[in-house]
Every structure is written in structure tokens, then in C-alpha cells.
């Protein structure tokens, strides 16, 4: 139970509960005390005024009982009574009888009172419940005629007042409890709002927006959190920028020797006829690996640029036109290409250079691992433009479909083909570029369920109006 | 005597390898290992094309670019290790006509040089003189006058102006200008066009900030209006 409370109730619920319970306990206590005091005070007042009246009446009855021919019924009728009060008298002589002008019977009197009044001198008072109504009774034996005089006062009116007071108090307590709970809601949202802003800032940082900072707050209690969070974010940003700069510096430093290698290989290549067959083969190996090396350096630079938080240079592009240009530029124009640009032009806001890499890296990937792409399709809906490239290769196992987009993570299938296959950054760059364009990329089954893979890139459609 | 290329590069290995490769392509190559030496060599014997590495000790590539530009309209190709930074725009603004990123293929450099050395396209009209407002363009002579005074343009700026002047009022996309003036395809760097248009405006417009002739058509490209 305890652990359920710990886990099941959040801070907000706990604060609300605490405020609500405090409200309930305090107002309940207050109401109980108020009720008790009010009850006692009004009962006491009522008792005192009834007592005064009773003593006055008893004196009158006592005076009258000294005469022989007293008409008790008229006498009792003439006595003033407090509200709800009635009188009854026991006349022992000449024969024992009861006189009651209001219709009281001796059964209405509590037996203990009658007993004690009958057995002794003095006035007595008793509170009891008559027919489940709170009742007050006085009694006295008047000498010398030994007349027992009683007054019975029903306290209904007081009981009604008290119960309406009780209802009011219960309602007030309930109101206080609800108000306490609402105060708890307000207080907890006040407490939680900085936490919510911290959590959304942390999410923004996790999503790659490293420049996210919390607004400074005037509250000295919150300032500590805000300052330490911002310090942490700044340290993280510096660190990531340093890592990115390092990768970028390394790539730049590698460009100079690569320049020498590149130019020297070209010089050798233009003289290949002077070389022996063995030297030519060695030159080809050298040339291929310098190309691969150069590609790796450029990809690394590109990745570090993305890590450094570079922005994209956006212009409105027609994806179909861009893909056609990529295929002709990279010699893939034999791949069948379809599109459905009837209703929406496949316009996107993007950076040409990055999108070139997206398309060409996907085509390269198909070349390396799947014997080349078999079809390219550009489609557009109201909100998105999608590019789908299918191949007839071995496909990508379901559990590797995320993995292949990670840096230097080649799929198991690719690894089996030997190390010479690829640099391992191509698809990571695709994912990086697509992410920077607020799009997504994934791998799925081919539409015809045939063997192979389908790489899908989905980009937000440009809001520029169609020029159709 | 063939076309002379002056390469300015402080790294001796790169300089040598690039010289070998360029000589294989049929160019005559002259070398300098710093900016001051390059200025001196260029003053003594002007080259047809200058290749400048931005990262030079002492006088840097931008400064050298401006220095040569003050004296000559020779095509300048800038070599940078960083295509992403402001280096490219700064170099183009300093007066370079085109840029390459290290490591480049010498064949690519040759193609760039050939594109830069092309003569201005003769206007599609047979008229030897094109008039655009107060501008007079004589493609054959390579001369532009504004209100009768000759305006000094680099070869690339001149080819860009002639291209726009071949159909006044027609909108040229960046891609088509890149292809026609620089010989690039769809994936050429649009900044080449933008910076050259800016440079052109400072020379042919009365108020470069409010151009009347070389006009930007938002989202589409540029056009020339009388």
C-alpha cells in the first residue's frame, strides 16, 4: 500500500491530498468545537430561563395549595410557560390524581424524577429523551399539601437550530476541504511549473537544440536550479562543440595530405602506360583507397558540422527535379523512376547539397549492398513529400533497420560481405540530413513483398504555393 | 606560349604535386609560396589565371585576392579547406571568380579554368551593342559603359552581365546562370551567382542597395531590366 502510494501518486496529487486533508481536519475540528460551544450555550440559556419560570410558577402553585378549594386545572392553565413548556401536577388529597391542562400524562415524566420528587423536598431538573425528542423536566413537592408540581419543556426548537447549525458547519468544512485541495492544485502547479520548464528544456537539449536555456527567475529558491541547469547545458554545449571542432579540425588537417595524394595519383595515372602491369594494379589500389579515404574525411567533416549545430541553407526545391539531377550526375539514370505529381508538386524547403547527399548516399548504399536500386518513386501528399528507393538485395532484417543509420554501424549482412564495402557513414549522414530537414527516414518491406528493401525518406512539403 | 597559371600555396608538397598535374593538363605553371612573392611575380609577369590558397602565412588569400584585383581582371580561383564557413563568400567578395575545396581533382581545376577563360557569349541579337537604360554593352569588345563612361568589370562579371543581357526581362534561375557562366550543373553553389550579382551591382548600378537593372526575383533568380 505504501509503495503504491509512493509510486502511484505524483507530487501534484500528494500536494493536493495534503492540502485537502489539512483543510478537512482543521475545519472539522473547528466545526466540532463551534457546535459543542453553541449547543451548550443555548441549552444553558434555555434551561436558566425555564428554571426561573418554573420557580415563579412553583411559588404560585405552593401559595394556592394552602387553600382548600383550589381549582388546580384553572390555576395551571393560568400559569405562564416558556415556549414548548407544559405543566402537570400531582394532587395527593383528597384522592391521588394528576392535573394537566395541556394534555400531559404522568407517563411523559421520567420515572426517576417522579421518584426523587416524591421522596424528598427540593426542586429537581432532568434532561431526558421523551418519544426520542430532547426534553427538559422540572419537579418539586410543594408542602404542606404535598402537591407534586412538574414542568416539561420540549427542546425541539433548539434541536432544530442546532441541526441547521451542524449542517452549515458540515458544508463549511466540505467547502474548506475543497478550497484546500484547490489551493493544493494551484500551489503544486506553481511548484511544478519550473520543473515542467526544466523538463521541456532538457527534452529540447536531448533533441539536439543545444542552445536551450532556462529563463532566469526572480525567486532565489528556483535560481539555484535554473543556474545549475544552465551551467550544465552550457558545459554540455561547450563539450559537444569541442568534440565537433576536433573532428572538423582533424578532417581539415587531413585535406592537405589528401590534396598531395590526389594530385600525385593523377600524375601517375596520366603516365600509366609507362608503368608495369604490377605497378598499374598497385596504382589502382592506391587510387581507390585514396578515394575512399577522401570520402570518409568529407563525411566525417559533414557529420561534425551537423554536431556543431550548423544551420541549413534553405531554398524551395522540387524533389523530383533534384532526384533526376542526382541520378544523372551520379550515373544512375537507368533506374526506373515514377512520380505522382498530379495534385501536389513535390516541393520542399531544403538545402540542395545535403539533399544531394541523401539521395546519392541511398543510391550508393543500394549499389554496395543490394546490387543497385531497382526503382525510385517520388510522391507527394498535402503535407509531405516522400522519396522511396527499392532494391532487390538481401533486405535488412527488422532488428537492424534502426541500427544501419548509426555511425560506423554496418548491418550484419553488410559485415559478412567483407570490410571493403563501405565507409559506414553514408546512412548516418542520410539520417542526419533528413533530421535537419525535419523529416524522417526508415526502411520497410518492398511494396510487392519481394526480396529486398525499401528506403523511404519523408520530408515536410513546402508551404510555397503550387505554381500549377 | 600556353596559358600561364600562377599557383600560390605555402605547402611545398601540394604545390609540387599540383604543378605536375597541371602541367600534365597542358598549362604553364608558375609558383609562389606566399602572398608578397605572388604580388611581385604577378606584377613582373601577369598570369592568365591565379590559383590562391586562402590559408597563407603573412598576407592571407583574401588580401592577395584584393591586391591582384586592384591591378587586374585576371580570373582568380580560390582554394579553401572549408566550403561550409564564410571563407567562400569572403573570398568571392574579395574578388575571386570561383572556388575549389581541397582536395580537388586537377582535372576539375582544369575544367574550371577553361570555363573562366571562355569568351563572353555573343548576344543572340545581331546588334554589336546592347543598350539597357543608361548601360551600353559591347560583347565583342568586352566593354561596358554607363552614361558614356567605361565601367571596369572582371571577365566573369562581364559574362554574367552579357548572359542576363541576352534576354532582358527574362528571369534567369541561379542554376541556369551557374551553368552558362561557370559551367556548373544543378548542384553548383548558388553563392557564386549571388556574390557576383552583388559585385556587378556595385559597378553598374547608381545605388547598389536599390538596384534598378540587375533585379532579384524572389525565389526564382535574377533578371536585367532597362
XYZ file of C-alpha atoms in Angstrom:
694
model
C 0.000 0.000 0.000
C 2.775 2.325 0.968
C 4.739 1.586 -2.118
C 1.587 2.047 -4.164
C 1.166 5.478 -2.639
C 4.800 6.289 -3.276
C 4.650 5.173 -6.871
C 1.017 5.697 -7.706
C 0.680 9.285 -6.557
C 2.689 12.004 -8.136
C 3.932 15.080 -6.367
C 0.957 17.037 -7.618
C -1.553 14.510 -6.243
C 0.283 14.335 -2.943
C 0.315 18.087 -2.509
C -3.379 18.293 -3.374
C -4.153 15.471 -0.967
C -2.142 17.083 1.830
C -3.806 20.462 1.379
C -7.257 18.887 1.145
C -6.729 16.710 4.256
C -5.353 19.628 6.268
C -8.366 21.678 5.246
C -10.693 18.849 6.269
C -9.047 18.210 9.641
C -8.783 21.882 10.602
C -12.278 22.802 9.537
C -13.711 19.613 11.075
C -12.047 20.402 14.400
C -13.231 23.978 14.251
C -16.767 22.890 13.382
C -16.901 20.344 16.188
C -15.757 22.894 18.767
C -18.149 25.505 17.419
C -21.019 23.051 17.523
C -20.250 21.975 21.083
C -19.976 25.540 22.373
C -23.163 26.614 20.584
C -25.073 23.615 21.880
C -24.029 24.097 25.486
C -24.638 27.829 25.435
C -28.122 27.600 24.012
C -29.106 24.674 26.272
C -27.840 26.543 29.323
C -29.712 29.701 28.372
C -32.880 27.773 27.777
C -32.521 25.841 30.995
C -31.914 29.001 33.043
C -34.941 30.870 31.693
C -37.138 27.750 32.087
C -35.831 27.337 35.609
C -36.728 30.924 36.558
C -40.200 30.478 35.157
C -40.591 27.133 36.969
C -39.591 28.603 40.318
C -42.042 31.515 39.877
C -44.811 29.092 38.893
C -43.987 26.681 41.728
C -44.252 29.568 44.220
C -47.717 30.424 42.874
C -48.854 26.825 42.975
C -47.465 26.485 46.516
C -49.375 29.580 47.677
C -52.583 28.353 46.121
C -52.296 24.825 47.512
C -52.703 26.183 51.011
C -56.392 26.974 50.220
C -58.921 24.156 50.488
C -60.834 24.597 47.265
C -58.172 25.304 44.742
C -59.100 24.539 41.108
C -55.791 23.181 40.043
C -56.759 22.936 36.417
C -57.593 26.665 36.235
C -54.504 27.523 38.241
C -52.178 25.561 35.991
C -53.882 26.975 32.923
C -53.247 30.500 34.131
C -49.514 29.992 34.666
C -47.234 31.484 32.037
C -44.986 28.990 30.267
C -41.807 29.270 28.233
C -42.063 28.144 24.612
C -42.645 24.397 24.418
C -43.381 24.212 28.127
C -46.372 22.468 29.779
C -47.222 21.791 33.301
C -48.619 18.834 35.235
C -49.366 18.486 38.906
C -49.920 15.527 41.225
C -52.600 16.232 43.814
C -52.449 13.612 46.622
C -55.617 14.701 48.504
C -58.496 14.078 48.750
C -57.687 11.333 46.242
C -54.463 10.895 44.266
C -54.890 12.439 40.829
C -52.961 14.148 38.103
C -53.934 17.541 36.649
C -52.587 18.674 33.313
C -54.193 21.450 31.267
C -52.032 20.740 28.178
C -52.770 17.023 27.966
C -49.551 15.726 29.523
C -49.757 12.335 31.178
C -47.611 11.075 34.029
C -46.008 8.718 31.520
C -44.437 11.740 29.878
C -42.444 12.332 33.042
C -39.242 10.410 33.651
C -39.783 7.907 36.419
C -36.540 8.739 38.297
C -37.636 12.368 38.561
C -41.071 11.442 39.879
C -39.474 9.086 42.387
C -36.970 11.562 43.669
C -39.508 14.421 43.825
C -41.966 12.176 45.669
C -39.320 11.068 48.169
C -37.724 14.371 49.163
C -38.029 18.116 49.400
C -36.470 20.497 46.868
C -36.612 21.191 43.193
C -35.109 18.838 40.615
C -34.237 19.129 36.992
C -33.670 16.391 34.454
C -32.801 16.238 30.804
C -34.106 13.224 29.004
C -35.500 11.979 25.758
C -39.272 11.800 25.518
C -40.529 9.984 22.425
C -36.998 10.492 21.053
C -37.273 14.233 21.495
C -34.854 16.129 23.704
C -36.834 17.216 26.721
C -36.237 19.111 29.953
C -38.326 18.392 33.070
C -38.517 20.178 36.431
C -40.212 18.862 39.506
C -40.845 19.943 43.093
C -43.000 18.719 46.004
C -44.934 21.625 47.484
C -45.649 21.490 51.195
C -47.836 21.261 53.108
C -50.348 19.807 50.617
C -47.593 17.607 49.148
C -48.588 18.682 45.645
C -46.062 17.483 43.070
C -45.593 20.187 40.502
C -43.802 19.450 37.251
C -42.990 21.341 34.081
C -41.957 19.651 30.892
C -40.212 21.652 28.159
C -39.544 20.084 24.782
C -36.283 21.336 23.261
C -37.286 20.699 19.663
C -36.626 24.274 18.655
C -33.095 24.185 19.998
C -32.520 20.816 18.387
C -33.702 22.222 15.047
C -31.422 25.221 15.418
C -28.515 23.004 16.327
C -29.050 20.637 13.422
C -29.202 23.513 10.960
C -26.003 24.845 12.552
C -24.469 21.393 12.192
C -25.467 21.293 8.517
C -23.937 24.719 7.970
C -20.742 23.629 9.707
C -20.501 20.404 7.687
C -20.992 22.388 4.480
C -18.366 24.899 5.570
C -15.943 22.093 6.373
C -16.558 20.499 2.984
C -16.046 23.896 1.330
C -12.830 24.412 3.247
C -11.609 20.971 2.198
C -12.343 21.703 -1.449
C -10.739 25.131 -1.165
C -7.693 23.479 0.419
C -7.483 20.982 -2.398
C -7.750 23.765 -4.961
C -5.065 25.700 -3.169
C -3.044 22.495 -3.383
C -3.634 22.315 -7.128
C -2.515 25.915 -7.515
C 0.488 25.517 -5.238
C 1.584 22.302 -6.870
C 1.329 23.815 -10.316
C 3.377 26.742 -9.031
C 5.934 24.298 -7.702
C 5.800 22.091 -10.751
C 5.932 24.814 -13.408
C 9.690 25.320 -13.022
C 10.072 21.536 -13.067
C 7.999 21.382 -16.247
C 10.157 24.051 -17.859
C 13.304 22.208 -16.774
C 11.961 19.005 -18.263
C 10.965 20.619 -21.563
C 14.361 22.333 -21.764
C 16.073 19.003 -21.103
C 13.996 17.416 -23.842
C 14.923 20.201 -26.243
C 18.605 19.660 -25.455
C 18.235 15.919 -25.903
C 16.582 16.575 -29.255
C 19.675 18.474 -30.351
C 18.852 22.079 -29.584
C 21.956 22.652 -27.511
C 21.433 26.393 -27.153
C 18.333 25.851 -24.982
C 18.499 27.707 -21.654
C 16.044 28.315 -18.844
C 14.673 31.807 -18.281
C 16.243 33.363 -15.197
C 13.762 33.574 -12.306
C 13.473 36.160 -9.597
C 12.773 33.511 -6.962
C 16.019 32.798 -5.059
C 14.887 29.213 -4.350
C 14.463 28.485 -8.045
C 17.515 30.451 -9.092
C 19.728 27.612 -7.880
C 18.017 25.079 -10.138
C 17.950 27.466 -13.077
C 21.599 28.430 -12.694
C 22.855 24.904 -12.273
C 20.739 23.675 -15.175
C 22.019 26.437 -17.432
C 25.599 25.793 -16.345
C 25.144 22.129 -17.167
C 23.656 22.946 -20.577
C 26.489 25.368 -21.331
C 29.098 22.803 -20.303
C 27.416 20.210 -22.491
C 27.286 22.587 -25.405
C 30.947 23.514 -24.998
C 31.921 19.906 -24.785
C 29.960 18.884 -27.852
C 31.252 21.897 -29.752
C 34.797 20.936 -28.740
C 34.297 17.367 -29.921
C 32.779 18.594 -33.161
C 35.578 21.099 -33.650
C 38.122 18.392 -33.043
C 36.562 16.149 -35.678
C 36.334 19.124 -38.005
C 39.975 20.141 -37.379
C 41.136 16.591 -37.958
C 39.260 16.416 -41.245
C 40.701 19.726 -42.346
C 44.216 18.713 -41.418
C 43.755 15.532 -43.432
C 42.767 17.502 -46.505
C 46.237 18.836 -47.210
C 47.999 15.471 -47.439
C 44.991 14.188 -49.377
C 45.480 17.024 -51.850
C 49.048 15.901 -52.471
C 47.960 12.266 -52.763
C 45.118 13.137 -55.126
C 47.268 15.256 -57.445
C 50.174 12.793 -57.393
C 47.896 9.884 -58.240
C 46.530 11.867 -61.175
C 50.083 12.491 -62.374
C 50.873 8.788 -62.104
C 47.605 7.871 -63.762
C 48.289 10.005 -66.789
C 51.520 8.040 -67.164
C 50.108 4.590 -66.571
C 51.441 3.373 -69.904
C 54.961 3.880 -68.527
C 54.188 1.597 -65.580
C 54.457 -2.173 -65.385
C 51.261 -4.139 -65.028
C 52.018 -4.738 -61.370
C 52.600 -1.034 -60.748
C 49.358 -0.225 -62.534
C 47.482 -2.624 -60.278
C 49.132 -1.039 -57.244
C 48.231 2.410 -58.533
C 44.605 1.354 -58.876
C 44.582 0.085 -55.300
C 46.122 3.325 -54.128
C 43.711 5.416 -56.148
C 40.653 3.523 -54.901
C 41.669 3.829 -51.296
C 42.552 7.491 -51.588
C 39.052 7.995 -52.976
C 37.592 6.066 -50.071
C 39.736 7.966 -47.615
C 38.696 11.266 -49.123
C 35.060 10.278 -48.916
C 35.476 9.298 -45.287
C 37.158 12.584 -44.420
C 34.402 14.520 -46.128
C 31.654 12.507 -44.428
C 33.359 12.952 -41.072
C 33.556 16.674 -41.669
C 29.909 16.733 -42.646
C 28.888 14.818 -39.526
C 30.954 17.065 -37.260
C 29.387 20.072 -38.948
C 25.960 18.731 -38.017
C 27.147 18.063 -34.443
C 28.431 21.603 -34.263
C 24.865 22.766 -34.796
C 25.162 24.161 -38.313
C 22.003 25.511 -39.878
C 20.743 24.504 -43.271
C 20.577 26.965 -46.123
C 17.014 26.585 -47.227
C 15.546 27.205 -50.636
C 12.391 25.845 -52.223
C 13.228 22.801 -54.296
C 11.345 20.365 -56.470
C 12.346 16.957 -55.120
C 11.603 15.216 -58.413
C 13.892 17.600 -60.277
C 16.561 17.198 -57.613
C 16.414 13.408 -57.751
C 16.620 13.463 -61.572
C 19.712 15.631 -61.314
C 21.288 13.334 -58.747
C 20.686 10.248 -60.880
C 22.154 11.877 -63.956
C 25.058 13.365 -62.002
C 25.968 10.044 -60.377
C 25.236 7.884 -63.432
C 22.105 6.242 -62.061
C 19.769 7.458 -64.813
C 18.928 3.929 -65.921
C 16.930 3.306 -62.710
C 13.185 3.484 -63.454
C 11.645 6.475 -61.784
C 7.966 7.177 -61.115
C 6.107 10.006 -59.531
C 2.601 11.209 -58.934
C 2.781 14.958 -59.080
C -0.737 15.435 -60.331
C -2.243 17.317 -57.424
C 0.679 18.494 -55.359
C 4.069 19.442 -56.686
C 6.814 17.697 -54.708
C 8.150 20.997 -53.365
C 10.283 21.035 -50.238
C 12.287 23.620 -48.343
C 15.775 22.256 -48.176
C 19.454 22.544 -48.845
C 20.458 21.199 -52.220
C 23.899 19.987 -51.177
C 22.588 17.968 -48.233
C 19.671 16.511 -50.172
C 22.100 15.566 -52.932
C 23.984 13.539 -50.329
C 20.773 11.985 -49.038
C 19.790 10.696 -52.477
C 23.275 9.773 -53.666
C 24.164 8.002 -50.407
C 20.968 5.946 -50.609
C 21.778 5.030 -54.222
C 25.387 4.236 -53.219
C 24.154 2.083 -50.390
C 21.941 0.145 -52.792
C 24.927 -0.257 -55.136
C 27.181 -1.538 -52.378
C 24.864 -3.856 -50.530
C 21.985 -4.760 -52.803
C 23.259 -4.800 -56.362
C 21.788 -1.383 -57.135
C 18.442 0.329 -56.766
C 15.598 -1.126 -58.807
C 13.135 1.759 -58.615
C 12.809 5.308 -57.395
C 9.477 6.865 -56.553
C 8.670 10.444 -55.610
C 5.194 11.021 -54.206
C 3.578 13.950 -52.507
C 0.612 14.394 -50.247
C -0.800 17.562 -48.752
C 1.835 17.748 -46.005
C 4.680 15.502 -47.069
C 6.882 14.640 -49.987
C 8.268 11.114 -49.938
C 11.110 9.502 -51.786
C 11.203 5.709 -51.872
C 14.144 3.752 -53.230
C 13.718 -0.004 -53.621
C 16.345 -2.622 -54.250
C 16.374 -6.363 -54.897
C 19.161 -7.194 -52.471
C 19.092 -9.379 -49.371
C 16.945 -6.859 -47.477
C 17.576 -5.526 -43.999
C 16.495 -7.672 -41.023
C 13.844 -5.986 -38.926
C 16.086 -5.611 -35.866
C 18.805 -3.888 -37.879
C 16.605 -1.302 -39.555
C 17.391 1.340 -36.953
C 20.968 0.273 -36.451
C 22.081 0.819 -40.037
C 21.531 4.560 -39.641
C 24.064 4.755 -36.842
C 27.624 5.913 -37.416
C 30.027 3.209 -38.494
C 27.368 0.609 -37.775
C 27.128 -1.604 -40.786
C 24.362 -4.176 -40.913
C 25.229 -7.797 -40.168
C 24.543 -8.642 -43.790
C 26.988 -5.946 -44.854
C 29.629 -7.108 -42.429
C 29.532 -10.583 -43.931
C 30.467 -9.109 -47.265
C 33.881 -8.050 -46.065
C 35.386 -4.889 -44.784
C 35.956 -3.305 -48.132
C 32.336 -2.493 -48.639
C 31.767 0.971 -47.241
C 32.829 3.796 -45.013
C 29.932 3.336 -42.638
C 28.900 6.980 -42.505
C 26.711 7.140 -45.594
C 23.399 6.207 -43.975
C 24.268 8.083 -40.779
C 24.633 11.192 -42.911
C 21.322 10.452 -44.607
C 19.642 10.274 -41.200
C 21.444 13.430 -40.066
C 20.460 15.464 -43.116
C 16.876 14.240 -43.076
C 16.616 15.095 -39.393
C 17.917 18.605 -40.092
C 15.134 18.956 -42.659
C 12.551 17.919 -40.023
C 11.869 14.767 -41.964
C 12.246 11.067 -41.233
C 13.844 8.099 -42.922
C 13.107 4.424 -42.439
C 13.406 1.013 -44.043
C 10.413 -1.148 -44.852
C 9.424 -4.169 -46.914
C 9.175 -3.696 -50.639
C 5.673 -2.808 -51.736
C 5.396 -6.005 -53.816
C 6.678 -8.036 -50.818
C 9.546 -9.220 -52.995
C 13.061 -9.748 -51.634
C 14.949 -6.526 -50.997
C 14.475 -3.333 -49.056
C 12.590 -0.093 -49.451
C 14.249 3.047 -48.072
C 11.727 5.815 -47.502
C 12.565 9.476 -46.901
C 9.682 11.673 -45.822
C 10.121 15.449 -45.859
C 7.649 18.187 -44.943
C 6.112 19.668 -48.064
C 6.972 23.297 -48.736
C 4.281 25.800 -47.909
C 5.120 27.806 -51.011
C 2.101 27.823 -53.284
C 1.971 25.410 -56.161
C 2.662 27.053 -59.441
C 0.446 24.541 -61.203
C 53.354 30.173 -75.162
C 50.494 28.385 -73.398
C 48.146 29.673 -70.758
C 50.058 30.656 -67.639
C 48.720 29.738 -64.215
C 50.176 31.252 -61.058
C 49.611 28.923 -58.097
C 50.002 30.449 -54.643
C 50.331 27.730 -51.989
C 52.565 27.522 -48.932
C 52.668 23.733 -48.678
C 55.531 22.671 -50.882
C 54.277 19.116 -51.430
C 50.884 20.274 -52.573
C 52.457 22.949 -54.763
C 54.679 20.442 -56.488
C 52.045 17.778 -56.930
C 49.546 20.297 -58.267
C 52.169 21.741 -60.625
C 52.922 18.290 -62.037
C 49.270 17.571 -62.521
C 48.506 20.939 -64.115
C 51.489 20.657 -66.435
C 50.140 17.278 -67.494
C 46.929 19.066 -68.380
C 48.896 21.330 -70.652
C 49.137 24.526 -68.618
C 52.246 26.542 -67.945
C 52.622 26.789 -64.184
C 54.337 29.473 -62.152
C 54.548 29.229 -58.360
C 54.682 31.406 -55.290
C 54.781 30.251 -51.677
C 53.409 33.411 -50.077
C 51.281 36.434 -50.856
C 54.043 39.002 -51.148
C 56.018 36.833 -53.577
C 52.849 36.265 -55.580
C 52.171 40.002 -55.914
C 55.742 40.581 -57.027
C 55.629 37.754 -59.560
C 52.293 38.857 -60.885
C 53.469 42.452 -61.314
C 56.557 41.311 -63.162
C 54.814 38.826 -65.397
C 50.973 38.756 -65.279
C 49.454 35.261 -65.413
C 46.258 34.266 -67.248
C 44.755 32.600 -64.187
C 45.688 32.826 -60.498
C 45.096 29.949 -58.071
C 45.179 31.117 -54.444
C 45.133 29.076 -51.271
C 43.212 31.041 -48.646
C 45.388 29.889 -45.749
C 48.670 31.623 -46.431
C 51.263 32.806 -43.941
C 51.663 36.585 -43.821
C 49.393 38.238 -46.365
C 46.401 35.917 -46.465
C 44.499 34.723 -49.501
C 41.746 37.349 -49.226
C 44.257 40.191 -49.045
C 46.187 38.774 -52.002
C 42.940 38.453 -53.914
C 42.061 42.108 -53.351
C 45.581 43.182 -54.144
C 45.586 41.411 -57.518
C 42.042 42.512 -58.229
C 43.043 46.166 -57.845
C 45.547 45.746 -60.660
C 43.896 43.219 -62.963
C 40.695 41.474 -64.019
C 42.508 38.140 -64.314
C 40.363 35.109 -63.359
C 41.118 34.056 -59.790
C 40.313 30.605 -58.413
C 40.409 30.314 -54.674
C 41.305 27.089 -52.879
C 39.794 26.545 -49.458
C 39.812 23.722 -46.969
C 36.405 24.780 -45.687
C 33.444 25.094 -48.011
C 30.985 25.497 -45.169
C 32.304 28.586 -43.487
C 32.209 32.177 -44.542
C 35.543 31.665 -46.320
C 33.817 31.094 -49.620
C 31.670 34.204 -49.532
C 34.555 36.287 -48.161
C 36.851 35.039 -50.943
C 34.279 35.751 -53.625
C 33.704 39.193 -52.184
C 37.453 39.769 -52.199
C 37.273 39.275 -55.962
C 37.678 35.549 -56.642
C 35.753 34.191 -59.636
C 35.340 30.631 -58.439
C 36.489 28.315 -55.681
C 37.560 24.741 -55.144
C 37.674 22.706 -51.984
C 40.733 20.690 -51.044
C 41.366 18.027 -52.133
C 40.253 18.753 -55.668
C 40.962 16.698 -58.770
C 43.383 18.533 -61.101
C 41.010 17.693 -63.965
C 38.254 19.550 -62.162
C 40.553 22.562 -61.771
C 41.350 22.464 -65.488
C 37.655 22.406 -66.295
C 37.103 25.422 -64.034
C 39.973 27.321 -65.629
C 38.690 26.593 -69.124
C 35.230 27.819 -68.124
C 36.664 31.037 -66.706
C 38.752 31.700 -69.799
C 35.809 31.363 -72.181
C 34.938 34.475 -74.068
C 31.700 36.242 -73.339
C 28.784 34.748 -75.226
C 27.876 36.893 -78.176
C 24.409 38.281 -77.793
C 21.615 36.429 -79.548
C 20.669 39.606 -81.342
C 22.958 40.521 -84.189
C 23.433 44.001 -82.855
C 27.011 44.547 -81.659
C 25.751 46.866 -78.972
C 23.145 46.144 -76.284
C 21.546 49.096 -74.541
C 19.894 48.634 -71.150
C 18.822 52.018 -69.808
C 21.979 54.055 -69.458
C 24.125 50.915 -69.893
C 25.855 50.094 -73.166
C 27.272 46.611 -73.564
C 29.583 45.659 -76.411
C 30.074 41.887 -76.065
C 32.621 41.638 -78.838
C 34.900 44.282 -77.368
C 34.229 43.251 -73.785
C 33.319 46.805 -72.908
C 30.502 48.175 -70.736
C 29.690 51.869 -70.498
C 27.377 53.586 -68.088
C 26.292 57.020 -69.272
C 29.255 57.053 -71.669
C 31.906 56.186 -69.035
C 33.559 52.791 -69.236
C 32.842 50.507 -66.295
C 35.555 48.070 -65.351
C 34.264 44.500 -64.960
C 36.117 41.252 -64.431
C 35.725 38.665 -67.163
C 33.264 36.687 -65.078
C 31.185 39.724 -64.157
C 31.134 40.658 -67.810
C 29.978 37.199 -68.908
C 27.271 37.282 -66.235
C 26.059 40.681 -67.456
C 26.071 39.518 -71.095
C 24.127 36.408 -70.156
C 21.440 38.468 -68.433
C 21.509 40.989 -71.309
C 20.928 38.262 -73.903
C 17.213 38.352 -72.958
C 16.417 41.487 -70.988
C 13.389 40.997 -68.743
C 13.707 37.211 -68.735
C 14.218 35.619 -65.329
C 17.376 33.510 -65.110
C 17.490 30.917 -62.357
C 20.685 30.542 -60.349
C 21.100 27.084 -61.850
C 20.982 28.326 -65.426
C 23.421 31.173 -64.677
C 25.772 28.725 -62.939
C 25.662 26.522 -65.990
C 26.077 29.254 -68.571
C 28.655 31.418 -66.813
C 30.625 28.929 -64.730
C 29.854 25.635 -66.446
C 28.350 24.076 -63.327
C 25.272 21.867 -63.276
C 22.279 21.724 -60.980
C 24.437 21.241 -57.893
C 26.665 24.287 -58.335
C 26.982 26.671 -55.417
C 24.327 29.390 -55.720
C 26.501 31.708 -53.630
C 28.738 32.164 -56.700
C 25.837 33.816 -58.502
C 24.674 35.823 -55.518
C 28.080 37.309 -54.721
C 28.846 38.068 -58.368
C 25.486 39.786 -58.757
C 26.343 41.893 -55.704
C 29.735 42.772 -57.166
C 28.178 43.565 -60.518
C 25.650 45.867 -58.890
C 28.312 47.960 -57.169
C 29.749 48.629 -60.602
C 26.770 49.088 -62.912
C 24.115 50.429 -60.566
C 23.916 54.006 -59.353
C 22.720 52.749 -55.981
C 23.738 49.138 -55.382
C 21.391 48.862 -52.398
C 18.392 49.687 -54.610
C 19.259 48.052 -57.929
C 17.254 49.160 -60.961
C 18.854 46.980 -63.631
C 20.096 43.752 -62.065
C 16.941 42.788 -60.198
C 16.326 39.883 -57.827
C 13.156 37.873 -58.483
C 12.423 36.304 -55.126
C 12.555 32.545 -55.098
C 13.337 32.392 -58.824
C 16.547 34.158 -59.762
C 17.685 37.340 -61.446
C 16.752 39.434 -64.441
C 18.005 42.514 -66.228
C 15.552 45.382 -66.660
C 16.082 48.598 -68.594
